[in-house]
CSV table of C-alpha atoms and ligand atoms in Angstrom, one decimal:
chain,number,residue,atom,x,y,z
A,1,MET,CA,28.8,-9.2,2.2
A,2,ARG,CA,25.3,-8.1,1.0
A,3,HIS,CA,24.2,-4.9,-0.6
A,4,LEU,CA,20.5,-4.5,0.4
A,5,LEU,CA,17.8,-2.3,-0.9
A,6,VAL,CA,15.1,-2.0,1.8
A,7,THR,CA,11.8,-0.5,0.5
A,8,GLY,CA,9.4,1.1,3.0
A,9,ALA,CA,12.5,1.5,5.3
A,10,ALA,CA,10.9,4.5,7.2
A,11,GLY,CA,7.8,2.5,8.2
A,12,PHE,CA,7.3,0.4,11.3
A,13,ILE,CA,8.8,-2.9,10.3
A,14,GLY,CA,11.2,-1.5,7.8
A,15,ALA,CA,12.8,0.8,10.3
A,16,ASN,CA,13.1,-2.0,12.9
A,17,PHE,CA,14.6,-4.3,10.2
A,18,VAL,CA,17.2,-1.7,9.1
A,19,ARG,CA,18.2,-1.2,12.8
A,20,TYR,CA,18.3,-5.0,13.3
A,21,TRP,CA,20.4,-5.6,10.2
A,22,LEU,CA,22.9,-2.9,10.8
A,23,GLU,CA,23.5,-4.1,14.3
A,24,ARG,CA,23.9,-7.8,13.3
A,25,ARG,CA,25.6,-7.4,9.9
A,26,PRO,CA,27.9,-4.4,10.2
A,27,ASP,CA,29.8,-5.4,7.1
A,28,ASP,CA,26.8,-5.1,4.8
A,29,ASP,CA,25.5,-1.9,3.0
A,30,VAL,CA,21.9,-1.0,3.5
A,31,LEU,CA,20.1,1.4,1.2
A,32,GLY,CA,16.8,2.4,2.8
A,33,LEU,CA,14.2,3.7,0.4
A,34,ASP,CA,10.9,5.3,1.3
A,35,ALA,CA,8.3,7.6,-0.3
A,36,LEU,CA,7.7,9.1,3.2
A,37,THR,CA,3.9,8.9,3.1
A,38,TYR,CA,2.0,9.7,6.3
A,39,ALA,CA,3.3,6.3,7.6
A,40,GLY,CA,6.9,6.9,6.9
A,41,ASN,CA,9.2,8.7,9.3
A,42,ARG,CA,12.8,9.6,8.5
A,43,ALA,CA,13.3,10.0,12.3
A,44,SER,CA,12.6,6.2,12.8
A,45,LEU,CA,15.9,5.4,10.9
A,46,PRO,CA,19.6,5.9,11.8
A,47,PRO,CA,20.9,9.4,10.9
A,48,ASP,CA,22.9,10.2,7.7
A,49,GLY,CA,26.4,9.1,8.1
A,50,HIS,CA,25.6,6.0,10.1
A,51,PRO,CA,28.1,3.4,9.0
A,52,GLY,CA,26.7,1.1,6.3
A,53,PHE,CA,23.5,3.0,5.9
A,54,ARG,CA,22.1,5.5,3.4
A,55,PHE,CA,18.6,6.8,3.0
A,56,VAL,CA,16.9,7.8,-0.3
A,57,HIS,CA,13.5,9.4,-0.6
A,58,ALA,CA,11.9,7.7,-3.6
A,59,ASP,CA,8.7,6.0,-4.8
A,60,ILE,CA,8.8,2.3,-5.7
A,61,LEU,CA,6.8,3.2,-8.8
A,62,ASP,CA,9.7,5.3,-10.1
A,63,GLU,CA,11.3,2.5,-12.2
A,64,ALA,CA,14.1,4.8,-13.6
A,65,ALA,CA,15.1,5.9,-10.1
A,66,ILE,CA,15.1,2.3,-8.7
A,67,GLU,CA,17.1,1.0,-11.7
A,68,ARG,CA,19.7,3.8,-11.2
A,69,LEU,CA,20.0,3.0,-7.5
A,70,MET,CA,20.3,-0.7,-8.0
A,71,GLN,CA,23.1,-0.2,-10.5
A,72,ALA,CA,24.9,2.5,-8.5
A,73,HIS,CA,24.8,0.5,-5.2
A,74,ALA,CA,25.3,-3.0,-6.8
A,75,ILE,CA,22.2,-4.2,-5.0
A,76,ASP,CA,22.0,-8.0,-4.7
A,77,THR,CA,19.2,-8.2,-2.1
A,78,ILE,CA,15.8,-6.5,-2.1
A,79,VAL,CA,13.7,-6.6,1.1
A,80,HIS,CA,10.3,-5.2,0.0
A,81,PHE,CA,8.3,-3.7,2.9
A,82,ALA,CA,6.9,-0.7,1.1
A,83,ALA,CA,3.1,-0.8,1.2
A,84,GLU,CA,-0.1,0.9,2.2
A,85,SER,CA,-0.7,-1.2,5.3
A,86,HIS,CA,-3.7,-0.1,7.3
A,87,VAL,CA,-7.0,-2.1,6.7
A,88,ASP,CA,-9.3,0.8,7.8
A,89,ARG,CA,-7.7,3.2,5.2
A,90,SER,CA,-8.1,0.5,2.5
A,91,ILE,CA,-11.9,0.5,3.3
A,92,HIS,CA,-12.1,4.3,3.0
A,93,GLY,CA,-9.7,4.7,0.0
A,94,PRO,CA,-8.6,1.5,-1.8
A,95,ASP,CA,-6.9,3.3,-4.8
A,96,ALA,CA,-3.6,4.0,-3.0
A,97,PHE,CA,-3.4,0.2,-2.1
A,98,VAL,CA,-3.8,-0.9,-5.7
A,99,ARG,CA,-1.2,1.7,-6.7
A,100,THR,CA,1.5,0.9,-4.2
A,101,ASN,CA,0.9,-2.7,-3.2
A,102,ILE,CA,0.1,-4.1,-6.7
A,103,VAL,CA,1.5,-1.7,-9.3
A,104,GLY,CA,4.5,-0.7,-7.1
A,105,THR,CA,5.4,-4.3,-6.4
A,106,HIS,CA,5.2,-5.0,-10.1
A,107,ALA,CA,7.4,-2.0,-10.9
A,108,LEU,CA,10.1,-3.4,-8.5
A,109,LEU,CA,9.8,-6.9,-10.0
A,110,LYS,CA,10.3,-5.5,-13.5
A,111,VAL,CA,13.4,-3.5,-12.5
A,112,ALA,CA,14.9,-6.5,-10.5
A,113,ARG,CA,14.3,-8.7,-13.6
A,114,ARG,CA,16.0,-6.1,-15.9
A,115,VAL,CA,18.9,-5.4,-13.7
A,116,TRP,CA,19.6,-9.0,-12.5
A,117,LEU,CA,18.5,-11.3,-15.2
A,118,ASP,CA,18.7,-9.5,-18.6
A,119,GLY,CA,22.5,-9.4,-18.6
A,120,GLY,CA,22.9,-13.1,-17.9
A,121,ASP,CA,23.6,-14.9,-14.6
A,122,PRO,CA,24.3,-12.2,-12.1
A,123,GLY,CA,25.4,-14.5,-9.2
A,124,PRO,CA,23.4,-14.9,-5.9
A,125,ARG,CA,20.4,-12.5,-5.8
A,126,ARG,CA,17.3,-12.4,-3.7
A,127,PHE,CA,14.0,-10.5,-3.9
A,128,HIS,CA,12.3,-11.0,-0.5
A,129,HIS,CA,8.6,-9.9,-0.5
A,130,VAL,CA,7.1,-9.1,3.0
A,131,SER,CA,3.5,-10.2,3.0
A,132,THR,CA,0.7,-10.8,5.5
A,133,ASP,CA,-1.5,-13.6,6.9
A,134,GLU,CA,-4.5,-11.5,5.8
A,135,VAL,CA,-4.2,-13.0,2.3
A,136,PHE,CA,-5.7,-16.2,3.7
A,137,GLY,CA,-8.9,-14.6,4.9
A,138,SER,CA,-10.6,-15.4,8.2
A,139,LEU,CA,-10.7,-18.4,10.5
A,140,GLY,CA,-13.5,-19.8,12.7
A,141,PRO,CA,-12.8,-20.4,16.4
A,142,ALA,CA,-12.1,-24.1,15.8
A,143,ASP,CA,-10.4,-23.9,12.4
A,144,PRO,CA,-6.8,-25.1,12.0
A,145,ARG,CA,-4.3,-22.3,11.7
A,146,PHE,CA,-3.1,-20.9,8.4
A,147,THR,CA,-0.3,-22.6,6.6
A,148,GLU,CA,1.5,-21.9,3.3
A,149,ALA,CA,-1.0,-24.3,1.7
A,150,THR,CA,-4.1,-22.4,2.8
A,151,PRO,CA,-6.0,-21.0,-0.2
A,152,PHE,CA,-6.0,-17.2,-0.6
A,153,ALA,CA,-9.4,-15.6,0.4
A,154,PRO,CA,-8.6,-11.9,1.1
A,155,ASN,CA,-11.5,-9.9,2.5
A,156,SER,CA,-10.3,-6.3,2.6
A,157,PRO,CA,-9.0,-4.2,-0.3
A,158,TYR,CA,-5.7,-4.2,1.7
A,159,ALA,CA,-5.6,-8.0,1.9
A,160,ALA,CA,-6.6,-8.3,-1.8
A,161,SER,CA,-3.8,-5.9,-2.9
A,162,LYS,CA,-1.2,-7.9,-0.9
A,163,ALA,CA,-2.6,-11.2,-2.3
A,164,ALA,CA,-2.2,-9.8,-5.9
A,165,ALA,CA,1.3,-8.8,-5.1
A,166,ASP,CA,2.1,-12.2,-3.7
A,167,HIS,CA,0.8,-13.8,-7.0
A,168,LEU,CA,2.9,-11.4,-9.1
A,169,VAL,CA,6.0,-12.2,-7.0
A,170,ARG,CA,5.4,-15.9,-7.5
A,171,SER,CA,4.8,-15.5,-11.2
A,172,TYR,CA,8.2,-13.7,-11.7
A,173,HIS,CA,9.9,-16.8,-10.2
A,174,GLN,CA,7.8,-19.3,-12.2
A,175,THR,CA,8.0,-17.5,-15.5
A,176,PHE,CA,11.3,-15.6,-15.5
A,177,GLY,CA,13.3,-17.4,-12.8
A,178,LEU,CA,13.6,-14.3,-10.5
A,179,PRO,CA,15.0,-15.6,-7.2
A,180,VAL,CA,12.1,-14.6,-4.8
A,181,THR,CA,11.0,-15.6,-1.3
A,182,THR,CA,7.9,-14.5,0.5
A,183,THR,CA,7.0,-14.4,4.2
A,184,ASN,CA,3.3,-14.2,5.2
A,185,CYS,CA,3.4,-12.9,8.8
A,186,SER,CA,0.8,-12.3,11.5
A,187,ASN,CA,0.3,-9.1,13.4
A,188,ASN,CA,3.4,-7.3,14.6
A,189,TYR,CA,3.9,-5.0,17.5
A,190,GLY,CA,6.8,-3.0,19.0
A,191,PRO,CA,8.6,0.3,18.8
A,192,TYR,CA,8.1,2.8,15.9
A,193,GLN,CA,4.6,1.5,15.0
A,194,PHE,CA,2.3,4.3,13.8
A,195,PRO,CA,-0.4,4.9,16.3
A,196,GLU,CA,-3.3,4.0,14.0
A,197,LYS,CA,-2.7,0.3,14.7
A,198,LEU,CA,-4.4,-1.3,17.7
A,199,ILE,CA,-1.6,-1.5,20.3
A,200,PRO,CA,0.0,1.9,19.8
A,201,LEU,CA,-3.4,3.6,19.3
A,202,MET,CA,-4.7,2.3,22.6
A,203,LEU,CA,-1.5,3.3,24.4
A,204,VAL,CA,-1.4,6.9,23.2
A,205,ASN,CA,-5.1,7.4,23.5
A,206,ALA,CA,-5.0,6.1,27.1
A,207,LEU,CA,-2.1,8.4,27.9
A,208,GLU,CA,-4.1,11.3,26.5
A,209,GLY,CA,-7.3,10.3,28.3
A,210,ARG,CA,-9.1,9.7,24.9
A,211,PRO,CA,-11.6,6.9,24.3
A,212,LEU,CA,-10.2,3.4,23.4
A,213,PRO,CA,-12.4,2.4,20.4
A,214,VAL,CA,-12.9,-1.4,20.3
A,215,TYR,CA,-14.6,-2.5,17.1
A,216,GLY,CA,-17.7,-4.7,17.4
A,217,ASP,CA,-17.7,-7.0,20.4
A,218,GLY,CA,-13.9,-7.0,20.8
A,219,GLY,CA,-13.9,-10.8,20.2
A,220,ASN,CA,-11.8,-10.7,17.0
A,221,VAL,CA,-8.6,-12.7,17.4
A,222,ARG,CA,-5.1,-11.8,16.2
A,223,ASP,CA,-1.8,-13.8,16.5
A,224,TRP,CA,0.8,-11.3,17.8
A,225,LEU,CA,4.5,-11.3,17.1
A,226,PHE,CA,7.2,-8.9,18.4
A,227,VAL,CA,8.6,-7.0,15.4
A,228,THR,CA,12.2,-8.1,16.0
A,229,ASP,CA,11.1,-11.7,15.7
A,230,HIS,CA,9.6,-10.9,12.3
A,231,CYS,CA,12.9,-9.3,11.3
A,232,ARG,CA,14.7,-12.5,12.4
A,233,ALA,CA,12.4,-14.6,10.3
A,234,ILE,CA,13.2,-12.4,7.3
A,235,GLU,CA,16.9,-12.8,8.0
A,236,LEU,CA,16.5,-16.5,8.1
A,237,ALA,CA,14.5,-16.6,4.9
A,238,LEU,CA,17.3,-14.6,3.2
A,239,ASP,CA,20.0,-16.9,4.6
A,240,HIS,CA,18.3,-20.3,4.3
A,241,GLY,CA,15.1,-19.8,2.3
A,242,ARG,CA,14.8,-21.5,-1.1
A,243,ALA,CA,13.9,-19.4,-4.1
A,244,GLY,CA,10.2,-19.7,-5.0
A,245,GLU,CA,9.2,-20.7,-1.5
A,246,THR,CA,6.8,-18.9,0.9
A,247,TYR,CA,7.0,-19.1,4.7
A,248,ALA,CA,4.1,-18.5,7.1
A,249,VAL,CA,5.4,-16.6,10.2
A,250,GLY,CA,3.6,-16.1,13.5
A,251,GLY,CA,3.8,-16.0,17.2
A,252,HIS,CA,1.6,-18.9,18.4
A,253,ASN,CA,0.1,-16.1,20.4
A,254,GLU,CA,-3.6,-15.6,19.9
A,255,TRP,CA,-5.5,-12.8,21.8
A,256,THR,CA,-8.9,-11.3,21.4
A,257,ASN,CA,-8.7,-7.5,20.9
A,258,ILE,CA,-10.6,-6.8,24.1
A,259,ALA,CA,-8.2,-8.9,26.1
A,260,ILE,CA,-5.3,-7.0,24.7
A,261,VAL,CA,-6.9,-3.6,25.4
A,262,ARG,CA,-7.6,-4.7,29.0
A,263,LEU,CA,-4.0,-5.9,29.4
A,264,LEU,CA,-2.6,-2.6,28.2
A,265,CYS,CA,-4.9,-0.7,30.6
A,266,ARG,CA,-3.7,-2.8,33.5
A,267,LEU,CA,0.0,-2.4,32.6
A,268,LEU,CA,-0.4,1.3,32.2
A,269,ASP,CA,-2.3,1.6,35.5
A,270,GLU,CA,0.6,-0.3,37.2
A,271,SER,CA,3.2,1.9,35.6
A,272,PHE,CA,1.5,5.1,36.8
A,273,GLY,CA,1.1,3.6,40.3
A,274,ALA,CA,4.9,2.9,40.4
A,275,ASN,CA,6.1,6.2,38.8
A,276,PRO,CA,4.8,9.6,40.0
A,277,ALA,CA,6.6,11.3,37.1
A,278,LEU,CA,4.1,9.7,34.7
A,279,ARG,CA,1.2,11.2,36.6
A,280,ARG,CA,2.6,14.7,36.0
A,281,ARG,CA,3.5,14.0,32.4
A,282,PHE,CA,0.2,12.5,31.4
A,283,ALA,CA,-2.3,14.3,33.6
A,284,ARG,CA,-5.3,13.5,31.4
A,285,CYS,CA,-4.7,9.7,31.8
A,286,PRO,CA,-7.2,8.2,34.3
A,287,ALA,CA,-4.3,6.4,35.9
A,288,ALA,CA,-2.8,9.8,36.8
A,289,ARG,CA,-5.8,10.2,39.2
A,290,GLY,CA,-5.6,6.7,40.5
A,291,ASP,CA,-8.5,5.6,38.3
A,292,SER,CA,-8.2,2.8,35.7
A,293,CYS,CA,-7.6,3.3,32.0
A,294,GLU,CA,-10.3,0.7,31.4
A,295,ARG,CA,-12.9,3.3,31.9
A,296,LEU,CA,-11.9,4.8,28.5
A,297,ILE,CA,-12.9,1.6,26.7
A,298,ALA,CA,-15.6,2.4,24.2
A,299,PHE,CA,-17.2,-0.3,22.0
A,300,VAL,CA,-17.8,1.3,18.5
A,301,ALA,CA,-19.2,0.2,15.2
A,302,ASP,CA,-17.5,-2.8,13.7
A,303,ARG,CA,-14.9,-2.6,10.8
A,304,LEU,CA,-16.6,-3.5,7.5
A,305,GLY,CA,-15.7,-7.1,6.4
A,306,HIS,CA,-13.8,-7.5,9.8
A,307,ASP,CA,-11.9,-10.8,9.8
A,308,ARG,CA,-12.8,-12.8,12.9
A,309,ARG,CA,-9.6,-14.7,13.5
A,310,TYR,CA,-6.0,-15.0,12.2
A,311,ALA,CA,-3.6,-17.7,13.5
A,312,ILE,CA,-0.4,-19.0,11.9
A,313,ASP,CA,1.0,-22.5,11.9
A,314,ALA,CA,4.7,-21.7,11.5
A,315,ALA,CA,5.9,-25.3,11.4
A,316,LYS,CA,7.5,-24.9,7.9
A,317,ALA,CA,9.4,-21.8,9.0
A,318,GLU,CA,10.6,-23.6,12.1
A,319,ARG,CA,11.6,-26.8,10.2
A,320,ALA,CA,13.1,-25.2,7.1
A,321,LEU,CA,14.6,-22.0,8.5
A,322,GLY,CA,15.0,-22.7,12.2
A,323,PHE,CA,12.6,-19.9,13.1
A,324,VAL,CA,11.4,-19.8,16.7
A,325,PRO,CA,10.1,-16.5,18.2
A,326,GLN,CA,12.4,-15.3,21.0
A,327,GLU,CA,10.3,-12.7,22.7
A,328,THR,CA,7.5,-13.7,25.0
A,329,PHE,CA,4.3,-11.6,24.8
A,330,GLU,CA,4.9,-10.4,28.3
A,331,SER,CA,8.4,-9.2,27.6
A,332,GLY,CA,7.5,-7.8,24.2
A,333,ILE,CA,4.5,-5.8,25.5
A,334,GLY,CA,6.6,-4.6,28.4
A,335,LYS,CA,9.3,-3.3,26.0
A,336,THR,CA,6.7,-1.7,23.8
A,337,ILE,CA,5.0,0.2,26.6
A,338,THR,CA,8.4,1.4,27.9
A,339,TRP,CA,9.3,2.5,24.4
A,340,TYR,CA,6.1,4.6,23.9
A,341,LEU,CA,6.5,6.1,27.4
A,342,GLU,CA,10.1,7.1,26.6
A,343,HIS,CA,9.4,8.3,23.0
A,344,GLU,CA,6.6,10.7,23.5
A,345,SER,CA,8.1,13.2,21.0
A,346,TRP,CA,8.3,10.5,18.3
A,347,TRP,CA,4.6,9.6,18.5
A,348,ARG,CA,3.4,13.2,18.9
A,349,SER,CA,5.4,14.3,15.9
A,350,VAL,CA,4.1,11.4,13.6
A,351,MET,CA,0.5,12.0,14.7
A,352,ASP,CA,0.6,15.7,13.7
A,353,GLY,CA,-0.9,16.7,10.4
A,354,SER,CA,-2.6,14.4,7.9
A,355,TYR,CA,-3.2,11.5,10.3
A,356,ARG,CA,-5.2,13.4,12.8
A,357,ALA,CA,-7.2,15.1,10.0
A,358,TRP,CA,-8.0,11.7,8.5
A,359,VAL,CA,-9.2,10.2,11.8
A,360,GLU,CA,-11.3,13.2,12.6
A,361,GLN,CA,-13.0,12.9,9.2
A,362,HIS,CA,-13.8,9.2,9.5
A,363,TYR,CA,-14.3,8.7,13.2
A,364,GLY,CA,-15.0,12.1,14.6
A,365,ARG,CA,-13.0,14.2,17.0
A,366,GLU,CA,-13.2,12.0,20.1
A,367,SER,CA,-10.9,9.2,18.9
A,368,ALA,CA,-8.3,11.4,17.2
B,1,NAD,P1,3.9,0.9,7.5
B,1,NAD,O1,2.6,1.5,7.0
B,1,NAD,O2,4.3,1.3,8.9
B,1,NAD,O3,5.1,1.3,6.6
B,1,NAD,C1,5.0,1.3,5.2
B,1,NAD,C2,6.1,2.2,4.6
B,1,NAD,O4,6.0,2.1,3.2
B,1,NAD,C3,6.0,3.6,5.0
B,1,NAD,O5,7.2,4.1,5.5
B,1,NAD,C4,5.6,4.3,3.7
B,1,NAD,O6,6.1,5.7,3.6
B,1,NAD,C5,6.2,3.4,2.7
B,1,NAD,N1,5.6,3.5,1.4
B,1,NAD,C6,4.3,3.5,1.1
B,1,NAD,N2,4.1,3.7,-0.2
B,1,NAD,C7,5.3,3.8,-0.8
B,1,NAD,C8,5.8,3.9,-2.1
B,1,NAD,N3,4.9,4.0,-3.2
B,1,NAD,N4,7.1,3.9,-2.4
B,1,NAD,C9,8.0,3.8,-1.4
B,1,NAD,N5,7.6,3.7,-0.1
B,1,NAD,C10,6.3,3.7,0.2
B,1,NAD,O7,3.8,-0.6,7.4
B,1,NAD,P2,4.4,-1.8,8.2
B,1,NAD,O8,3.5,-2.2,9.3
B,1,NAD,O9,5.8,-1.5,8.6
B,1,NAD,O10,4.4,-3.0,7.2
B,1,NAD,C11,5.5,-3.2,6.3
B,1,NAD,C12,5.2,-4.4,5.4
B,1,NAD,O11,4.9,-5.5,6.2
B,1,NAD,C13,3.9,-4.2,4.5
B,1,NAD,O12,4.2,-4.7,3.3
B,1,NAD,C14,2.8,-5.0,5.2
B,1,NAD,O13,1.9,-5.4,4.3
B,1,NAD,C15,3.7,-6.1,5.8
B,1,NAD,N6,3.1,-6.7,7.1
B,1,NAD,C16,2.8,-5.9,8.1
B,1,NAD,C17,2.4,-6.5,9.3
B,1,NAD,C18,2.0,-5.7,10.6
B,1,NAD,O14,1.5,-6.3,11.5
B,1,NAD,N7,2.3,-4.4,10.6
B,1,NAD,C19,2.3,-7.9,9.4
B,1,NAD,C20,2.6,-8.7,8.3
B,1,NAD,C21,3.0,-8.1,7.1
B,2,DAU,O1,-2.2,-9.8,10.3
B,2,DAU,C1,-1.2,-8.9,9.7
B,2,DAU,C2,-1.8,-7.5,9.5
B,2,DAU,O2,-1.9,-7.0,10.8
B,2,DAU,C3,-0.9,-6.7,8.6
B,2,DAU,O3,-0.9,-7.2,7.4
B,2,DAU,C4,-1.5,-5.2,8.6
B,2,DAU,O4,-0.6,-4.4,7.9
B,2,DAU,C5,-1.6,-4.7,10.0
B,2,DAU,O5,-2.2,-3.4,10.0
B,2,DAU,C6,-2.4,-5.7,10.9
B,2,DAU,O6,-3.8,-5.7,10.4
B,2,DAU,P1,-5.0,-5.7,11.5
B,2,DAU,O7,-6.2,-5.1,10.8
B,2,DAU,O8,-5.1,-7.0,12.2
B,2,DAU,O9,-4.4,-4.6,12.5
B,2,DAU,P2,-5.1,-3.4,13.3
B,2,DAU,O10,-4.1,-2.9,14.3
B,2,DAU,O11,-5.6,-2.3,12.4
B,2,DAU,O12,-6.3,-4.1,14.1
B,2,DAU,C7,-6.0,-5.2,15.0
B,2,DAU,C8,-7.4,-5.6,15.5
B,2,DAU,O13,-7.9,-4.6,16.4
B,2,DAU,C9,-8.4,-5.8,14.4
B,2,DAU,O14,-9.3,-6.9,14.8
B,2,DAU,C10,-9.2,-4.5,14.4
B,2,DAU,C11,-9.1,-4.1,15.9
B,2,DAU,N1,-9.1,-2.6,16.1
B,2,DAU,C12,-8.2,-1.9,15.5
B,2,DAU,C13,-8.2,-0.5,15.7
B,2,DAU,C14,-7.2,0.4,15.0
B,2,DAU,C15,-10.0,-2.1,17.1
B,2,DAU,O15,-10.8,-2.8,17.7
B,2,DAU,N2,-10.0,-0.7,17.3
B,2,DAU,C16,-9.1,0.1,16.6
B,2,DAU,O16,-9.1,1.3,16.9
């Protein structure tokens, strides 16, 4: 039986991970921790009283609070998701990324070291750090995919802050013997993703009849993985990963952005064609009038420092952990679209307030 502390539990992947874990490991205790920034939503998590789960509202920089929680809940496993995660925001305001992703990760490492190591051998423990393929930089069209051996070359303040955190995590293993593992994963998609990221942004904008802003020429490539497959990879790293190791995780599923946007438009058009209730619920969507969502596509100024291509070679994770994605892109995208159509109140509520103000300030009213 494990006692897990999941940081960033109310964010996209954290919430999916908590749900995944509670379903598969009902005997474990999960303490979900989150500072509830604009990206964190308590409503994405199970309610209070759900067996095996507790939520605590706290900041990872609050070392005293984390230490109290680790002692009180006999935490033996930390799964560290908490981060500022949006590249565009890191371009407009990098400070929060340095604070949470670097200083916050270091605060957690310090507390884990104090609680687990300073009193002697505490038994099996694991600090799992959830990182990104963005630490490796950008690939050309014919370059081999990223592996664990690819040198770090982060290009955005977000990627640089994650790379710094990865190095700190490694150093706490090398220097102090903290039992750490790290996964560097490619782009995730699925339920509960905040609609500032490509796939949910395009879905909700199309439903609302707003422009679909494609950066640059739309030819940038990402390697997409359904979020539950990422959760499974982390579970495998906790169960079978070796302390000190890193694992590159991806979907073998490269798409250009414009191809993704066109696919989403086509699938929404088909959903509206098959379901008259959608035409009434989302009257501003072009598909409600028999038109195509594609007419909303708008090519806009490129992201600064925009990485051209990410792609992961997950051979080590497959060999050492037995990781193989289970969701196809077709099935995962289908589930994602259905989820957003069925959870309109969730995305409307998370987009109220600070997010809309931020987008209007940086991109103007049209795309908000
Ligand atoms: P997210 O932005 O949806 O969630 C981040 C969560 O962290 C939010 O709930 C937020 O409130 C919380 N948080 C932020 N600062 C905090 C602080 N100081 N203390 C406590 N909580 C804080 O992000 P996500 O997409 O779920 O990503 C989770 C992790 O996975 C991140 O570390 C990210 O770098 C990594 N990752 C994401 C992807 C992806 O495609 N989304 C891919 C690879 C790796
Ligand atoms: O690769 C893993 C990373 O994937 C994670 O570490 C990050 O936390 C996560 O946000 C994601 O980063 P990206 O920058 O790749 O994701 P985003 O959804 O912001 O953008 C995906 C691509 O789509 C990227 O090439 C930029 C483009 N884009 C994005 C938005 C929001 C657009 O063309 N238009 C948009 O409006």
